[in-house]
Amino acid sequence: MKTWGKIRAKKFFSSESVSDAVTPIIGSLLMLMVLVALASVTAISFSNIANEGKSTQPLMAKISLESCEGGLPNAGKGQGATFENNKIMLINEGGNPLPLDAISIKISGYGKSYRPAIEPGTKGYITGNISLLYLDLSSQGKNPTYYPINNKATLEDGSWNVGERLVLCGQDSAEGATKSTVEVSVDGDSDTSDNYGFKVGSEIILKIIDTKSSNVIAEQRAIVKHYEG
């Protein structure tokens, strides 16, 4: 009986010792798992905050207006120019690369546009205060004869990068059934072919806008010089 009691006592002691040894290990593993989970949640939260902050930061760039040449169709000597010879040249001199599909340009000035034959007697040039809007700066909805050729380098990667030029032309609007992303109205009348020419000696006001935030990235003024070719 004494022997059996010793054996039972020994077994009981051994089981308790193993339990005492395992419990701290399990506790440590659980603690480690909790810490890893908390670290993952924290990392994801910081990542989301960083990405959200990055996406809401306004685009900033220094845009200069290098030249503005043009004239009006059928105007006199020193004043006349075709729509395609009305050209505005801009350059990104510093700041962010500007995504072409997220930037719009508004231009106002005095000039001409062409009105198609909407009804008998309406066809012809109309003159007045022009409101011009490039909905975006991509090649979509533009005249393939002018815009992509004048801006080949800028269009390559979809961004207007520092050092690159952007050329706007009075004949940039799409033709035919393609919906134009260049819109032109004259004295509030939007029934035009979305082409434009500005009067020599008049002033234009140009605004470059971050479409998403409606923030004006740059604003420039220029006096239209006669196109000399």
mmCIF file with all atom_site columns, C-alpha atoms in Angstrom, residues 93-226:
data_model
loop_
_atom_site.group_PDB
_atom_site.id
_atom_site.type_symbol
_atom_site.label_atom_id
_atom_site.label_alt_id
_atom_site.label_comp_id
_atom_site.label_asym_id
_atom_site.label_entity_id
_atom_site.label_seq_id
_atom_site.pdbx_PDB_ins_code
_atom_site.Cartn_x
_atom_site.Cartn_y
_atom_site.Cartn_z
_atom_site.occupancy
_atom_site.B_iso_or_equiv
_atom_site.pdbx_formal_charge
_atom_site.auth_seq_id
_atom_site.auth_comp_id
_atom_site.auth_asym_id
_atom_site.auth_atom_id
_atom_site.pdbx_PDB_model_num
ATOM 1   C CA . GLU A 1 93  ? 8.129   74.581 -64.827 1.00 0.00 ? 93  GLU A CA 1
ATOM 2   C CA . GLY A 1 94  ? 7.884   72.783 -61.499 1.00 0.00 ? 94  GLY A CA 1
ATOM 3   C CA . GLY A 1 95  ? 5.753   70.943 -58.967 1.00 0.00 ? 95  GLY A CA 1
ATOM 4   C CA . ASN A 1 96  ? 3.600   67.877 -59.512 1.00 0.00 ? 96  ASN A CA 1
ATOM 5   C CA . PRO A 1 97  ? 3.253   65.904 -62.719 1.00 0.00 ? 97  PRO A CA 1
ATOM 6   C CA . LEU A 1 98  ? -0.325  66.678 -63.742 1.00 0.00 ? 98  LEU A CA 1
ATOM 7   C CA . PRO A 1 99  ? -2.504  63.711 -64.820 1.00 0.00 ? 99  PRO A CA 1
ATOM 8   C CA . LEU A 1 100 ? -3.955  64.691 -68.182 1.00 0.00 ? 100 LEU A CA 1
ATOM 9   C CA . ASP A 1 101 ? -7.349  63.119 -67.503 1.00 0.00 ? 101 ASP A CA 1
ATOM 10  C CA . ALA A 1 102 ? -7.784  65.078 -64.247 1.00 0.00 ? 102 ALA A CA 1
ATOM 11  C CA . ILE A 1 103 ? -6.902  68.584 -65.447 1.00 0.00 ? 103 ILE A CA 1
ATOM 12  C CA . SER A 1 104 ? -9.154  71.058 -67.230 1.00 0.00 ? 104 SER A CA 1
ATOM 13  C CA . ILE A 1 105 ? -8.382  74.441 -68.779 1.00 0.00 ? 105 ILE A CA 1
ATOM 14  C CA . LYS A 1 106 ? -10.699 77.439 -68.979 1.00 0.00 ? 106 LYS A CA 1
ATOM 15  C CA . ILE A 1 107 ? -9.933  80.360 -71.284 1.00 0.00 ? 107 ILE A CA 1
ATOM 16  C CA . SER A 1 108 ? -11.895 83.546 -71.804 1.00 0.00 ? 108 SER A CA 1
ATOM 17  C CA . GLY A 1 109 ? -11.305 86.290 -74.353 1.00 0.00 ? 109 GLY A CA 1
ATOM 18  C CA . TYR A 1 110 ? -12.707 88.055 -77.399 1.00 0.00 ? 110 TYR A CA 1
ATOM 19  C CA . GLY A 1 111 ? -12.802 86.234 -80.709 1.00 0.00 ? 111 GLY A CA 1
ATOM 20  C CA . LYS A 1 112 ? -14.635 84.063 -83.216 1.00 0.00 ? 112 LYS A CA 1
ATOM 21  C CA . SER A 1 113 ? -16.059 80.589 -83.537 1.00 0.00 ? 113 SER A CA 1
ATOM 22  C CA . TYR A 1 114 ? -17.939 78.864 -86.332 1.00 0.00 ? 114 TYR A CA 1
ATOM 23  C CA . ARG A 1 115 ? -21.629 78.071 -86.140 1.00 0.00 ? 115 ARG A CA 1
ATOM 24  C CA . PRO A 1 116 ? -22.742 75.041 -88.172 1.00 0.00 ? 116 PRO A CA 1
ATOM 25  C CA . ALA A 1 117 ? -25.991 75.026 -90.137 1.00 0.00 ? 117 ALA A CA 1
ATOM 26  C CA . ILE A 1 118 ? -28.344 74.159 -87.271 1.00 0.00 ? 118 ILE A CA 1
ATOM 27  C CA . GLU A 1 119 ? -31.221 75.638 -89.249 1.00 0.00 ? 119 GLU A CA 1
ATOM 28  C CA . PRO A 1 120 ? -31.447 77.708 -92.457 1.00 0.00 ? 120 PRO A CA 1
ATOM 29  C CA . GLY A 1 121 ? -29.621 81.015 -92.192 1.00 0.00 ? 121 GLY A CA 1
ATOM 30  C CA . THR A 1 122 ? -27.621 80.185 -89.046 1.00 0.00 ? 122 THR A CA 1
ATOM 31  C CA . LYS A 1 123 ? -24.413 78.986 -90.680 1.00 0.00 ? 123 LYS A CA 1
ATOM 32  C CA . GLY A 1 124 ? -21.318 81.189 -90.395 1.00 0.00 ? 124 GLY A CA 1
ATOM 33  C CA . TYR A 1 125 ? -18.838 82.843 -88.040 1.00 0.00 ? 125 TYR A CA 1
ATOM 34  C CA . ILE A 1 126 ? -20.009 84.380 -84.781 1.00 0.00 ? 126 ILE A CA 1
ATOM 35  C CA . THR A 1 127 ? -17.974 86.995 -82.945 1.00 0.00 ? 127 THR A CA 1
ATOM 36  C CA . GLY A 1 128 ? -18.056 87.968 -79.293 1.00 0.00 ? 128 GLY A CA 1
ATOM 37  C CA . ASN A 1 129 ? -16.833 87.017 -75.838 1.00 0.00 ? 129 ASN A CA 1
ATOM 38  C CA . ILE A 1 130 ? -15.506 83.480 -76.000 1.00 0.00 ? 130 ILE A CA 1
ATOM 39  C CA . SER A 1 131 ? -15.748 80.995 -73.149 1.00 0.00 ? 131 SER A CA 1
ATOM 40  C CA . LEU A 1 132 ? -13.502 78.024 -73.880 1.00 0.00 ? 132 LEU A CA 1
ATOM 41  C CA . LEU A 1 133 ? -13.240 74.824 -71.835 1.00 0.00 ? 133 LEU A CA 1
ATOM 42  C CA . TYR A 1 134 ? -10.923 71.837 -72.248 1.00 0.00 ? 134 TYR A CA 1
ATOM 43  C CA . LEU A 1 135 ? -12.732 69.205 -70.152 1.00 0.00 ? 135 LEU A CA 1
ATOM 44  C CA . ASP A 1 136 ? -9.463  67.275 -69.852 1.00 0.00 ? 136 ASP A CA 1
ATOM 45  C CA . LEU A 1 137 ? -6.037  67.252 -71.489 1.00 0.00 ? 137 LEU A CA 1
ATOM 46  C CA . SER A 1 138 ? -6.035  63.692 -72.814 1.00 0.00 ? 138 SER A CA 1
ATOM 47  C CA . SER A 1 139 ? -6.316  62.956 -76.535 1.00 0.00 ? 139 SER A CA 1
ATOM 48  C CA . GLN A 1 140 ? -9.889  61.710 -76.111 1.00 0.00 ? 140 GLN A CA 1
ATOM 49  C CA . GLY A 1 141 ? -12.464 63.873 -77.880 1.00 0.00 ? 141 GLY A CA 1
ATOM 50  C CA . LYS A 1 142 ? -9.796  65.915 -79.678 1.00 0.00 ? 142 LYS A CA 1
ATOM 51  C CA . ASN A 1 143 ? -8.972  66.456 -83.345 1.00 0.00 ? 143 ASN A CA 1
ATOM 52  C CA . PRO A 1 144 ? -6.370  63.772 -84.251 1.00 0.00 ? 144 PRO A CA 1
ATOM 53  C CA . THR A 1 145 ? -4.834  66.058 -86.868 1.00 0.00 ? 145 THR A CA 1
ATOM 54  C CA . TYR A 1 146 ? -3.691  68.645 -84.338 1.00 0.00 ? 146 TYR A CA 1
ATOM 55  C CA . TYR A 1 147 ? -3.796  67.889 -80.597 1.00 0.00 ? 147 TYR A CA 1
ATOM 56  C CA . PRO A 1 148 ? -1.962  64.511 -80.540 1.00 0.00 ? 148 PRO A CA 1
ATOM 57  C CA . ILE A 1 149 ? 0.649   65.737 -83.009 1.00 0.00 ? 149 ILE A CA 1
ATOM 58  C CA . ASN A 1 150 ? 1.320   69.029 -81.211 1.00 0.00 ? 150 ASN A CA 1
ATOM 59  C CA . ASN A 1 151 ? 1.553   67.233 -77.844 1.00 0.00 ? 151 ASN A CA 1
ATOM 60  C CA . LYS A 1 152 ? 3.082   63.870 -78.713 1.00 0.00 ? 152 LYS A CA 1
ATOM 61  C CA . ALA A 1 153 ? 5.783   63.912 -76.000 1.00 0.00 ? 153 ALA A CA 1
ATOM 62  C CA . THR A 1 154 ? 3.410   65.099 -73.263 1.00 0.00 ? 154 THR A CA 1
ATOM 63  C CA . LEU A 1 155 ? 0.752   62.499 -74.089 1.00 0.00 ? 155 LEU A CA 1
ATOM 64  C CA . GLU A 1 156 ? 3.121   59.501 -73.985 1.00 0.00 ? 156 GLU A CA 1
ATOM 65  C CA . ASP A 1 157 ? 2.780   58.643 -70.277 1.00 0.00 ? 157 ASP A CA 1
ATOM 66  C CA . GLY A 1 158 ? -0.542  60.334 -69.497 1.00 0.00 ? 158 GLY A CA 1
ATOM 67  C CA . SER A 1 159 ? 1.042   63.070 -67.364 1.00 0.00 ? 159 SER A CA 1
ATOM 68  C CA . TRP A 1 160 ? 2.114   66.637 -67.977 1.00 0.00 ? 160 TRP A CA 1
ATOM 69  C CA . ASN A 1 161 ? 5.554   66.430 -66.406 1.00 0.00 ? 161 ASN A CA 1
ATOM 70  C CA . VAL A 1 162 ? 7.987   69.141 -65.364 1.00 0.00 ? 162 VAL A CA 1
ATOM 71  C CA . GLY A 1 163 ? 9.757   70.575 -68.408 1.00 0.00 ? 163 GLY A CA 1
ATOM 72  C CA . GLU A 1 164 ? 7.072   69.450 -70.864 1.00 0.00 ? 164 GLU A CA 1
ATOM 73  C CA . ARG A 1 165 ? 5.075   71.808 -73.060 1.00 0.00 ? 165 ARG A CA 1
ATOM 74  C CA . LEU A 1 166 ? 1.388   71.714 -73.886 1.00 0.00 ? 166 LEU A CA 1
ATOM 75  C CA . VAL A 1 167 ? 0.120   73.325 -77.085 1.00 0.00 ? 167 VAL A CA 1
ATOM 76  C CA . LEU A 1 168 ? -3.520  74.341 -77.446 1.00 0.00 ? 168 LEU A CA 1
ATOM 77  C CA . CYS A 1 169 ? -4.848  74.970 -80.936 1.00 0.00 ? 169 CYS A CA 1
ATOM 78  C CA . GLY A 1 170 ? -8.044  76.608 -82.166 1.00 0.00 ? 170 GLY A CA 1
ATOM 79  C CA . GLN A 1 171 ? -8.927  73.461 -84.108 1.00 0.00 ? 171 GLN A CA 1
ATOM 80  C CA . ASP A 1 172 ? -8.427  70.959 -81.244 1.00 0.00 ? 172 ASP A CA 1
ATOM 81  C CA . SER A 1 173 ? -12.115 70.014 -81.032 1.00 0.00 ? 173 SER A CA 1
ATOM 82  C CA . ALA A 1 174 ? -13.185 66.604 -82.332 1.00 0.00 ? 174 ALA A CA 1
ATOM 83  C CA . GLU A 1 175 ? -14.949 66.451 -85.669 1.00 0.00 ? 175 GLU A CA 1
ATOM 84  C CA . GLY A 1 176 ? -17.864 64.407 -86.956 1.00 0.00 ? 176 GLY A CA 1
ATOM 85  C CA . ALA A 1 177 ? -19.822 62.152 -84.604 1.00 0.00 ? 177 ALA A CA 1
ATOM 86  C CA . THR A 1 178 ? -17.106 62.077 -81.919 1.00 0.00 ? 178 THR A CA 1
ATOM 87  C CA . LYS A 1 179 ? -18.118 63.963 -78.775 1.00 0.00 ? 179 LYS A CA 1
ATOM 88  C CA . SER A 1 180 ? -15.687 66.829 -78.288 1.00 0.00 ? 180 SER A CA 1
ATOM 89  C CA . THR A 1 181 ? -13.931 67.418 -74.965 1.00 0.00 ? 181 THR A CA 1
ATOM 90  C CA . VAL A 1 182 ? -13.305 70.997 -76.099 1.00 0.00 ? 182 VAL A CA 1
ATOM 91  C CA . GLU A 1 183 ? -16.326 73.249 -75.634 1.00 0.00 ? 183 GLU A CA 1
ATOM 92  C CA . VAL A 1 184 ? -16.705 76.774 -77.002 1.00 0.00 ? 184 VAL A CA 1
ATOM 93  C CA . SER A 1 185 ? -19.491 79.286 -76.512 1.00 0.00 ? 185 SER A CA 1
ATOM 94  C CA . VAL A 1 186 ? -19.741 82.857 -77.800 1.00 0.00 ? 186 VAL A CA 1
ATOM 95  C CA . ASP A 1 187 ? -21.706 85.338 -75.691 1.00 0.00 ? 187 ASP A CA 1
ATOM 96  C CA . GLY A 1 188 ? -23.316 82.342 -73.990 1.00 0.00 ? 188 GLY A CA 1
ATOM 97  C CA . ASP A 1 189 ? -24.287 80.651 -77.271 1.00 0.00 ? 189 ASP A CA 1
ATOM 98  C CA . SER A 1 190 ? -22.909 77.096 -77.279 1.00 0.00 ? 190 SER A CA 1
ATOM 99  C CA . ASP A 1 191 ? -24.192 76.183 -80.766 1.00 0.00 ? 191 ASP A CA 1
ATOM 100 C CA . THR A 1 192 ? -20.698 76.258 -82.262 1.00 0.00 ? 192 THR A CA 1
ATOM 101 C CA . SER A 1 193 ? -18.268 73.822 -83.869 1.00 0.00 ? 193 SER A CA 1
ATOM 102 C CA . ASP A 1 194 ? -16.112 74.203 -80.717 1.00 0.00 ? 194 ASP A CA 1
ATOM 103 C CA . ASN A 1 195 ? -13.293 75.866 -82.645 1.00 0.00 ? 195 ASN A CA 1
ATOM 104 C CA . TYR A 1 196 ? -11.886 79.262 -81.735 1.00 0.00 ? 196 TYR A CA 1
ATOM 105 C CA . GLY A 1 197 ? -9.746  82.217 -82.728 1.00 0.00 ? 197 GLY A CA 1
ATOM 106 C CA . PHE A 1 198 ? -8.796  85.197 -80.559 1.00 0.00 ? 198 PHE A CA 1
ATOM 107 C CA . LYS A 1 199 ? -8.531  88.796 -81.718 1.00 0.00 ? 199 LYS A CA 1
ATOM 108 C CA . VAL A 1 200 ? -5.016  90.189 -82.079 1.00 0.00 ? 200 VAL A CA 1
ATOM 109 C CA . GLY A 1 201 ? -4.241  92.693 -79.320 1.00 0.00 ? 201 GLY A CA 1
ATOM 110 C CA . SER A 1 202 ? -6.977  91.409 -77.011 1.00 0.00 ? 202 SER A CA 1
ATOM 111 C CA . GLU A 1 203 ? -6.344  89.808 -73.625 1.00 0.00 ? 203 GLU A CA 1
ATOM 112 C CA . ILE A 1 204 ? -7.081  86.221 -72.710 1.00 0.00 ? 204 ILE A CA 1
ATOM 113 C CA . ILE A 1 205 ? -7.391  84.817 -69.185 1.00 0.00 ? 205 ILE A CA 1
ATOM 114 C CA . LEU A 1 206 ? -6.365  81.185 -68.764 1.00 0.00 ? 206 LEU A CA 1
ATOM 115 C CA . LYS A 1 207 ? -6.985  78.975 -65.720 1.00 0.00 ? 207 LYS A CA 1
ATOM 116 C CA . ILE A 1 208 ? -5.627  75.473 -65.151 1.00 0.00 ? 208 ILE A CA 1
ATOM 117 C CA . ILE A 1 209 ? -7.895  73.516 -62.814 1.00 0.00 ? 209 ILE A CA 1
ATOM 118 C CA . ASP A 1 210 ? -7.642  70.313 -60.789 1.00 0.00 ? 210 ASP A CA 1
ATOM 119 C CA . THR A 1 211 ? -10.945 68.750 -61.851 1.00 0.00 ? 211 THR A CA 1
ATOM 120 C CA . LYS A 1 212 ? -11.348 66.611 -58.721 1.00 0.00 ? 212 LYS A CA 1
ATOM 121 C CA . SER A 1 213 ? -10.907 69.388 -56.168 1.00 0.00 ? 213 SER A CA 1
ATOM 122 C CA . SER A 1 214 ? -11.877 72.339 -58.430 1.00 0.00 ? 214 SER A CA 1
ATOM 123 C CA . ASN A 1 215 ? -8.664  73.960 -57.210 1.00 0.00 ? 215 ASN A CA 1
ATOM 124 C CA . VAL A 1 216 ? -7.129  76.518 -59.590 1.00 0.00 ? 216 VAL A CA 1
ATOM 125 C CA . ILE A 1 217 ? -3.545  75.329 -60.065 1.00 0.00 ? 217 ILE A CA 1
ATOM 126 C CA . ALA A 1 218 ? -2.444  78.310 -62.135 1.00 0.00 ? 218 ALA A CA 1
ATOM 127 C CA . GLU A 1 219 ? -3.887  81.454 -63.695 1.00 0.00 ? 219 GLU A CA 1
ATOM 128 C CA . GLN A 1 220 ? -2.234  83.381 -66.522 1.00 0.00 ? 220 GLN A CA 1
ATOM 129 C CA . ARG A 1 221 ? -3.057  86.389 -68.685 1.00 0.00 ? 221 ARG A CA 1
ATOM 130 C CA . ALA A 1 222 ? -1.659  87.151 -72.110 1.00 0.00 ? 222 ALA A CA 1
ATOM 131 C CA . ILE A 1 223 ? -2.084  89.562 -75.006 1.00 0.00 ? 223 ILE A CA 1
ATOM 132 C CA . VAL A 1 224 ? -2.752  87.810 -78.302 1.00 0.00 ? 224 VAL A CA 1
ATOM 133 C CA . LYS A 1 225 ? -0.022  88.392 -80.880 1.00 0.00 ? 225 LYS A CA 1
ATOM 134 C CA . HIS A 1 226 ? -0.570  87.975 -84.590 1.00 0.00 ? 226 HIS A CA 1
#
